[in-house]
GROMACS .gro file of C-alpha atoms in nm:
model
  258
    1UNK     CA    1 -10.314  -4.512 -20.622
    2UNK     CA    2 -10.436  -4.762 -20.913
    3UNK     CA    3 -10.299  -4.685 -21.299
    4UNK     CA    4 -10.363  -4.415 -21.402
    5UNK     CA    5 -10.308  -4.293 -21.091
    6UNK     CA    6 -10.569  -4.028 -21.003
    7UNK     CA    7 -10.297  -3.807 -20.830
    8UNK     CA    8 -10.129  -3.556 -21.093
    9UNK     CA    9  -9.808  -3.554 -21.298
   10UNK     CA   10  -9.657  -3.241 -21.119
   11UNK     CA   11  -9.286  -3.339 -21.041
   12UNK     CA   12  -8.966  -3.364 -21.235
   13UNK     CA   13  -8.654  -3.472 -21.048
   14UNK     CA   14  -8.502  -3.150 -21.032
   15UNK     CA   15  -8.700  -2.824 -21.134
   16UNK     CA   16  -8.617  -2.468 -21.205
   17UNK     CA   17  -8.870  -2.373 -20.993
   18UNK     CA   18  -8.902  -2.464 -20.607
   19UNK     CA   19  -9.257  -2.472 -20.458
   20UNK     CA   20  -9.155  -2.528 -20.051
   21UNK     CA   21  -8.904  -2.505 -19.826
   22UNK     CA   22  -8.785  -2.942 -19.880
   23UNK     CA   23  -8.784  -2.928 -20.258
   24UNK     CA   24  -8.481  -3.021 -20.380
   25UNK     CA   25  -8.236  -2.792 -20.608
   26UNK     CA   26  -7.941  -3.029 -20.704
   27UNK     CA   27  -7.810  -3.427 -20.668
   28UNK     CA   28  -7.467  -3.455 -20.519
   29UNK     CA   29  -7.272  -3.841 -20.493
   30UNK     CA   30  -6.976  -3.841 -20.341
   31UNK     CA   31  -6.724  -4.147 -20.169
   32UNK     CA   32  -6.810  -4.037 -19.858
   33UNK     CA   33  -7.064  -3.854 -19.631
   34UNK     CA   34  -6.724  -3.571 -19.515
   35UNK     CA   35  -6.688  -3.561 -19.885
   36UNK     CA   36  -7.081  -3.508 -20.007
   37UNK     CA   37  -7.104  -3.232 -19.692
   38UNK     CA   38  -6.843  -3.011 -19.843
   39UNK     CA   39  -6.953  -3.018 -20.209
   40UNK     CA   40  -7.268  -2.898 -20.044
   41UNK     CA   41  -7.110  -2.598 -19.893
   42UNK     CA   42  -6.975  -2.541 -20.233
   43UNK     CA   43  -7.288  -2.500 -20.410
   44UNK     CA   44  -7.442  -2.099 -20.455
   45UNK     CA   45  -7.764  -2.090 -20.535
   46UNK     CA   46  -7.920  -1.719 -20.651
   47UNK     CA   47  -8.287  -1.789 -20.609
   48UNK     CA   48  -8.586  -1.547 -20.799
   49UNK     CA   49  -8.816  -1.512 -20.482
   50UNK     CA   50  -9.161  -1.522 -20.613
   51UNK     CA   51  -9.487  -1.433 -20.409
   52UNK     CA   52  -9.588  -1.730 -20.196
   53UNK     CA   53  -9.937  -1.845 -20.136
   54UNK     CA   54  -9.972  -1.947 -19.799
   55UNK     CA   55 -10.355  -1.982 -19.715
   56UNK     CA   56 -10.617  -2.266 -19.912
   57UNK     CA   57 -10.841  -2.007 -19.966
   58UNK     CA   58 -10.636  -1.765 -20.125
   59UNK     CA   59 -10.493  -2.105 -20.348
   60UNK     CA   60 -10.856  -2.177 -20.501
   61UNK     CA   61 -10.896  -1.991 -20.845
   62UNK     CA   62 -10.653  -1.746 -20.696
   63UNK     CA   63 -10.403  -1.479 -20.915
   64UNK     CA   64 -10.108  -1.701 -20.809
   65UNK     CA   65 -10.050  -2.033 -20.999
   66UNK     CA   66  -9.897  -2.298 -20.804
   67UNK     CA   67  -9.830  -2.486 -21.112
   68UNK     CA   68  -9.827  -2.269 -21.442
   69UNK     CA   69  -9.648  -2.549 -21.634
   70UNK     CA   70  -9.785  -2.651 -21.978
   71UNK     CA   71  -9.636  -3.022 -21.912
   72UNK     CA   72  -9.840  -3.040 -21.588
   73UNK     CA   73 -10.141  -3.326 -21.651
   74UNK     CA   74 -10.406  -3.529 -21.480
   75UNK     CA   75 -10.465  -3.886 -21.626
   76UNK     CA   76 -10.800  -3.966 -21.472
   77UNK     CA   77 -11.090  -3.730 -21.473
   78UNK     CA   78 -11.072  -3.603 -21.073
   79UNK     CA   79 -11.180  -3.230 -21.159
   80UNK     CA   80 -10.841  -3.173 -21.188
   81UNK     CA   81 -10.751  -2.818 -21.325
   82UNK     CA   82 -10.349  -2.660 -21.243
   83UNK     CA   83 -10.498  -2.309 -21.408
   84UNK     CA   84 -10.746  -2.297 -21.063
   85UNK     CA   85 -10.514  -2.458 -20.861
   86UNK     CA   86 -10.756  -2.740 -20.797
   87UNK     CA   87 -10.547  -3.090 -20.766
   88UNK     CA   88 -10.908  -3.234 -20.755
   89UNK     CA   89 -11.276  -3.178 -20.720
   90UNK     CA   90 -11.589  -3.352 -20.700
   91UNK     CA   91 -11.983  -3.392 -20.582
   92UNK     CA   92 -12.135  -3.699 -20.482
   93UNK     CA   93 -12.461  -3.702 -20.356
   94UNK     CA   94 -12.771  -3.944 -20.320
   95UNK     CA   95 -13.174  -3.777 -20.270
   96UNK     CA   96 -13.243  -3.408 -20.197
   97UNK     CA   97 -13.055  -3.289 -19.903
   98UNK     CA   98 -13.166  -2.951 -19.851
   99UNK     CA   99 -13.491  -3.090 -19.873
  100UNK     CA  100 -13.446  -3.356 -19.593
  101UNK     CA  101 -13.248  -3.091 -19.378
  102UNK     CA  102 -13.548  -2.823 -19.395
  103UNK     CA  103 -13.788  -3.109 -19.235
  104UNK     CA  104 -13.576  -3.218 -18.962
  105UNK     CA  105 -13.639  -3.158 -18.577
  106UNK     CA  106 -13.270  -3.123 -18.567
  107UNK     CA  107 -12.996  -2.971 -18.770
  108UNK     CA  108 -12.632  -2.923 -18.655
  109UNK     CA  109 -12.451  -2.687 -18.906
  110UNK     CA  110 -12.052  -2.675 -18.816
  111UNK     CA  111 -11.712  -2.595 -18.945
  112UNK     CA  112 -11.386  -2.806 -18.812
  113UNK     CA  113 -11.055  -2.696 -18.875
  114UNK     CA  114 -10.831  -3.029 -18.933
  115UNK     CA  115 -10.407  -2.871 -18.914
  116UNK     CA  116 -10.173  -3.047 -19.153
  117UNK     CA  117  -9.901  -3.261 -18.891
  118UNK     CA  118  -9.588  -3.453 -18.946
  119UNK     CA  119  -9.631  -3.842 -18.879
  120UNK     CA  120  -9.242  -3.825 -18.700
  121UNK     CA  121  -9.200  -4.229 -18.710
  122UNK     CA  122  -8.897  -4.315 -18.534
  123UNK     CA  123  -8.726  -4.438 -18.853
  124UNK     CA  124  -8.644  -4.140 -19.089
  125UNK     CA  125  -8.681  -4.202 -19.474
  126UNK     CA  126  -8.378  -4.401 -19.627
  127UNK     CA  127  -8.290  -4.596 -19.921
  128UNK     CA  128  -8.006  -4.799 -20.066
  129UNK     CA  129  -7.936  -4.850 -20.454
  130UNK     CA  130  -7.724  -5.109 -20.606
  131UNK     CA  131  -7.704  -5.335 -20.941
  132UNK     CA  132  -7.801  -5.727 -20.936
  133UNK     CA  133  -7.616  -5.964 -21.137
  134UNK     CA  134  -7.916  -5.929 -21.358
  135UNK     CA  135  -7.848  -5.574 -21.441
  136UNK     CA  136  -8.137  -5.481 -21.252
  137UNK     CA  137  -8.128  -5.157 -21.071
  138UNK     CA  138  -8.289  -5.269 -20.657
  139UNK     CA  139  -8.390  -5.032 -20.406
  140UNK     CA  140  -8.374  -5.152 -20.076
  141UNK     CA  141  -8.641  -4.880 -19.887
  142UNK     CA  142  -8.766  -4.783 -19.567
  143UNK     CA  143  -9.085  -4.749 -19.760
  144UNK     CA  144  -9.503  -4.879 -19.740
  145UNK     CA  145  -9.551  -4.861 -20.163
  146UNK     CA  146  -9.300  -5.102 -20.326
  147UNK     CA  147  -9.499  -5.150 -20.619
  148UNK     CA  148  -9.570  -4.760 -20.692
  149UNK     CA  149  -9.226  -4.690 -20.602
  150UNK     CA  150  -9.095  -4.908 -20.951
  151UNK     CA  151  -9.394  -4.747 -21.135
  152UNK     CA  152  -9.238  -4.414 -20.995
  153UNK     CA  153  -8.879  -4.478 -21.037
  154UNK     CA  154  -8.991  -4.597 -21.423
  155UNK     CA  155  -9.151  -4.306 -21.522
  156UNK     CA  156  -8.881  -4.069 -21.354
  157UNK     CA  157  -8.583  -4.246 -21.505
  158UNK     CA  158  -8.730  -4.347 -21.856
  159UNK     CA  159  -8.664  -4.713 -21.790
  160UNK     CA  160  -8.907  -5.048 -21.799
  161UNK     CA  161  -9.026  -5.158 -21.443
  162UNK     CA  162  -8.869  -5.524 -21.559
  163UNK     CA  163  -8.555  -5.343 -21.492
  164UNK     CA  164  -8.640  -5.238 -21.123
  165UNK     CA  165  -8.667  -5.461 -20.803
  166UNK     CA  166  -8.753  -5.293 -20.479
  167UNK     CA  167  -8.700  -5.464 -20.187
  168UNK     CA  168  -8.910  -5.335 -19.833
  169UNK     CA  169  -8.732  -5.459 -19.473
  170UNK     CA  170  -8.996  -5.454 -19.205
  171UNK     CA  171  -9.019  -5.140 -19.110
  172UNK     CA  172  -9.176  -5.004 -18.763
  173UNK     CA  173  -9.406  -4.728 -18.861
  174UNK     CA  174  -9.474  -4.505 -19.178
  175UNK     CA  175  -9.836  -4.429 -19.073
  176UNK     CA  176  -9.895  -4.287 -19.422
  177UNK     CA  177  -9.577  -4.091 -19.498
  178UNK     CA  178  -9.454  -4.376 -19.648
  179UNK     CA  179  -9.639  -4.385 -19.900
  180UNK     CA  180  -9.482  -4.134 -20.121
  181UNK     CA  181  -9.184  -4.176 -20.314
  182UNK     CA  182  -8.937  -3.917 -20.069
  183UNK     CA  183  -8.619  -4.058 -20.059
  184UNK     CA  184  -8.561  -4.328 -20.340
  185UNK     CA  185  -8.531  -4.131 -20.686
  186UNK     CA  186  -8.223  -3.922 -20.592
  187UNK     CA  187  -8.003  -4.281 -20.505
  188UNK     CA  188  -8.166  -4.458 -20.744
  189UNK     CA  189  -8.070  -4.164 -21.003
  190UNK     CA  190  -7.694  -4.174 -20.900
  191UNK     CA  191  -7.671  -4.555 -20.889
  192UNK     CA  192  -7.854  -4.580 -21.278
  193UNK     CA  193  -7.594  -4.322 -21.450
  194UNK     CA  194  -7.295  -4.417 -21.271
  195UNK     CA  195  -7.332  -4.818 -21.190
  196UNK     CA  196  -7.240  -4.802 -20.859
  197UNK     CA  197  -7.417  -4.852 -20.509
  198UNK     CA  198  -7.548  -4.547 -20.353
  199UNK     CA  199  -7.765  -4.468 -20.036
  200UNK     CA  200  -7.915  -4.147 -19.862
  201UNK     CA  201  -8.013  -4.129 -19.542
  202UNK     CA  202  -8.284  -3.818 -19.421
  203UNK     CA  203  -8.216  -3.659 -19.102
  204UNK     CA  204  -8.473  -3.582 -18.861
  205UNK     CA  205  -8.512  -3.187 -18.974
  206UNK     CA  206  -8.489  -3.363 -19.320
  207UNK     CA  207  -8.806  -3.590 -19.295
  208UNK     CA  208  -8.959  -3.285 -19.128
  209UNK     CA  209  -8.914  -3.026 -19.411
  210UNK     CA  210  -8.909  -3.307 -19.753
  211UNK     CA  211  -9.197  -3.526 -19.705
  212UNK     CA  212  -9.551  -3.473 -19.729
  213UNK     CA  213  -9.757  -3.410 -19.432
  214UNK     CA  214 -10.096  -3.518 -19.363
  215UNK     CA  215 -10.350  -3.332 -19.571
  216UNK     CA  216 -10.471  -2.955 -19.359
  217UNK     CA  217 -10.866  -2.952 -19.396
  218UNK     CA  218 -11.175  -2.720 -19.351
  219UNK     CA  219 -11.480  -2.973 -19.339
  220UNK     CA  220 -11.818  -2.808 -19.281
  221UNK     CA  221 -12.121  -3.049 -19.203
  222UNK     CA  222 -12.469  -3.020 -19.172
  223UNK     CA  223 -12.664  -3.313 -19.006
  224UNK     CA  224 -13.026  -3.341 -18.969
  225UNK     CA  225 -13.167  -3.557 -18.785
  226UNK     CA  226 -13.538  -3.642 -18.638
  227UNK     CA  227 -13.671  -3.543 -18.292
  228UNK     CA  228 -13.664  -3.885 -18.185
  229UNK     CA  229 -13.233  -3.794 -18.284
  230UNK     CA  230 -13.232  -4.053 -18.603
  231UNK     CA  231 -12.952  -3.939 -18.900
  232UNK     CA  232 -13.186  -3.842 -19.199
  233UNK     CA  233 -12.919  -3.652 -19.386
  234UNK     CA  234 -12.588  -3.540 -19.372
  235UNK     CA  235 -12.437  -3.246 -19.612
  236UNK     CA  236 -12.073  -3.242 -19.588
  237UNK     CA  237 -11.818  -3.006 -19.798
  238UNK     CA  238 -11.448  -3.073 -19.717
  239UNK     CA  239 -11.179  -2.817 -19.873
  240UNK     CA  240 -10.862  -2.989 -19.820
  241UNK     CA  241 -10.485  -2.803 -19.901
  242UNK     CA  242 -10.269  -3.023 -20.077
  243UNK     CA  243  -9.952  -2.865 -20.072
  244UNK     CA  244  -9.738  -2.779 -20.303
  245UNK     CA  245  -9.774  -3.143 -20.501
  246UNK     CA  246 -10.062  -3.356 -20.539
  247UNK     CA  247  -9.947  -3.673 -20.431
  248UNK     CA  248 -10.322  -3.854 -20.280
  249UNK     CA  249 -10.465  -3.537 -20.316
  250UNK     CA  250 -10.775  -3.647 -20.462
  251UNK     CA  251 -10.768  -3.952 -20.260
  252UNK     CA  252 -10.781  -3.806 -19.879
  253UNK     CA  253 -11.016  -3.536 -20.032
  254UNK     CA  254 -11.235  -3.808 -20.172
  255UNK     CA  255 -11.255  -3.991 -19.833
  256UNK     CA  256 -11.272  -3.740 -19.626
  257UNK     CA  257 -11.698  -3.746 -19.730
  258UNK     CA  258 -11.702  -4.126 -19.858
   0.00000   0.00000   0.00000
């Protein structure tokens, strides 16, 4: 995830509109954890239920916009288009495929069905916030991504990186779901407007519901190959469902044929 980042600007911190079941719908701080879990209980919410779209296939240039938002952009040219739903799309390619394939001894035409799954790392997401004597706001992270979290935080919070230091322990696994921004903007929010330390701490059914999974897939592949069973060609069209946001959307997509 260079600069620009090829994934899309689809987030705000909090949003009038909710697109899954871990999005979040307010920020509460309190003195203590008692004190945070009955402001919680406090809070109504009266919630406009909208029709979902629940299948990839339905998603793709389908009546239902995931994102309908004029402030919704791309900043690098990944076939990116939030009136189709597409977070991405792309062709590569390199001689004449369907030639190749129609002269080959042997082709093998399938279609593989990848589910999305949870990483479950022992350690759930968690961050602390706090001011240096430099005035800088640091957030101390169970996190892979230092550097894109302060590019993150920046953006989200309207303040130069210079101002941010974030700090990553050794963790013991993240195996990809670490590298999203999950847990750090709400404390570091709370700890920029009020000046004082904060931290948040994700259950188990919270990692499990907030954070992005690994990308769901339908890859179909064609492979040709020679009667003596060398490769010639290999014709490979991947439709990957990105969720609600796009965060590596057009990355995984991009690998999964590279």
């Amino acid at each position: 995830q260079t600069y620009p980042e090829p994934s899309p600007y689809d987030r705000l911190i909090l949003d009038q509109r909710v697109r899954f079941v871990g999005d979040a719908v307010a920020i509460i701080a309190g003195e203590t954890e008692a004190a945070v879990d009955h402001a919680m209980r406090l809070i109504k919410v009266k919630y406009q239920v909208l029709e979902p779209v629940l299948d990839m296939h339905d998603s793709k240039d389908g009546k239902i916009l995931v994102h309908p938002e004029d402030s919704w952009k791309s900043l690098c040219p990944v076939g990116a288009d939030n009136k189709r739903n597409l977070c991405a799309s792309a062709q590569d390619s390199n001689g004449d495929v369907d030639a190749i394939l129609a002269d080959c001894a042997h082709v093998i035409d399938r279609t593989y069905h990848v589910k999305a799954n949870q990483q479950a790392m022992m350690e759930t997401f968690r961050t602390c916030c706090y001011f240096d004597a430099y005035g800088r706001l640091n957030i101390l992270s169970s996190t892979q991504i230092v550097f894109h979290v302060r590019r993150i935080i920046s953006n989200a919070l309207g303040i130069p990186k210079s101002k941010i230091r974030v700090v990553k322990p050794r963790i013991g696994g993240g195996f990809g779901a670490k590298q999203t921004v999950v847990s750090e903007i709400f404390p570091a929010f709370v700890t920029w407007k009020t000046g004082r330390p904060s931290k948040m701490i994700f259950s188990r059914m919270e990692s499990q519901t907030a954070s992005t999974p690994r990308h769901e897939m339908e890859v179909s592949v064609r492979i040709g190959a020679s009667k003596d069973g060398i490769i010639q060609a290999i014709d490979v069209y991947t439709l990957s469902n990105t969720g609600a946001y796009g965060e590596h959307g057009p990355t995984t997509v991009g690998l999964s044929g590279h």
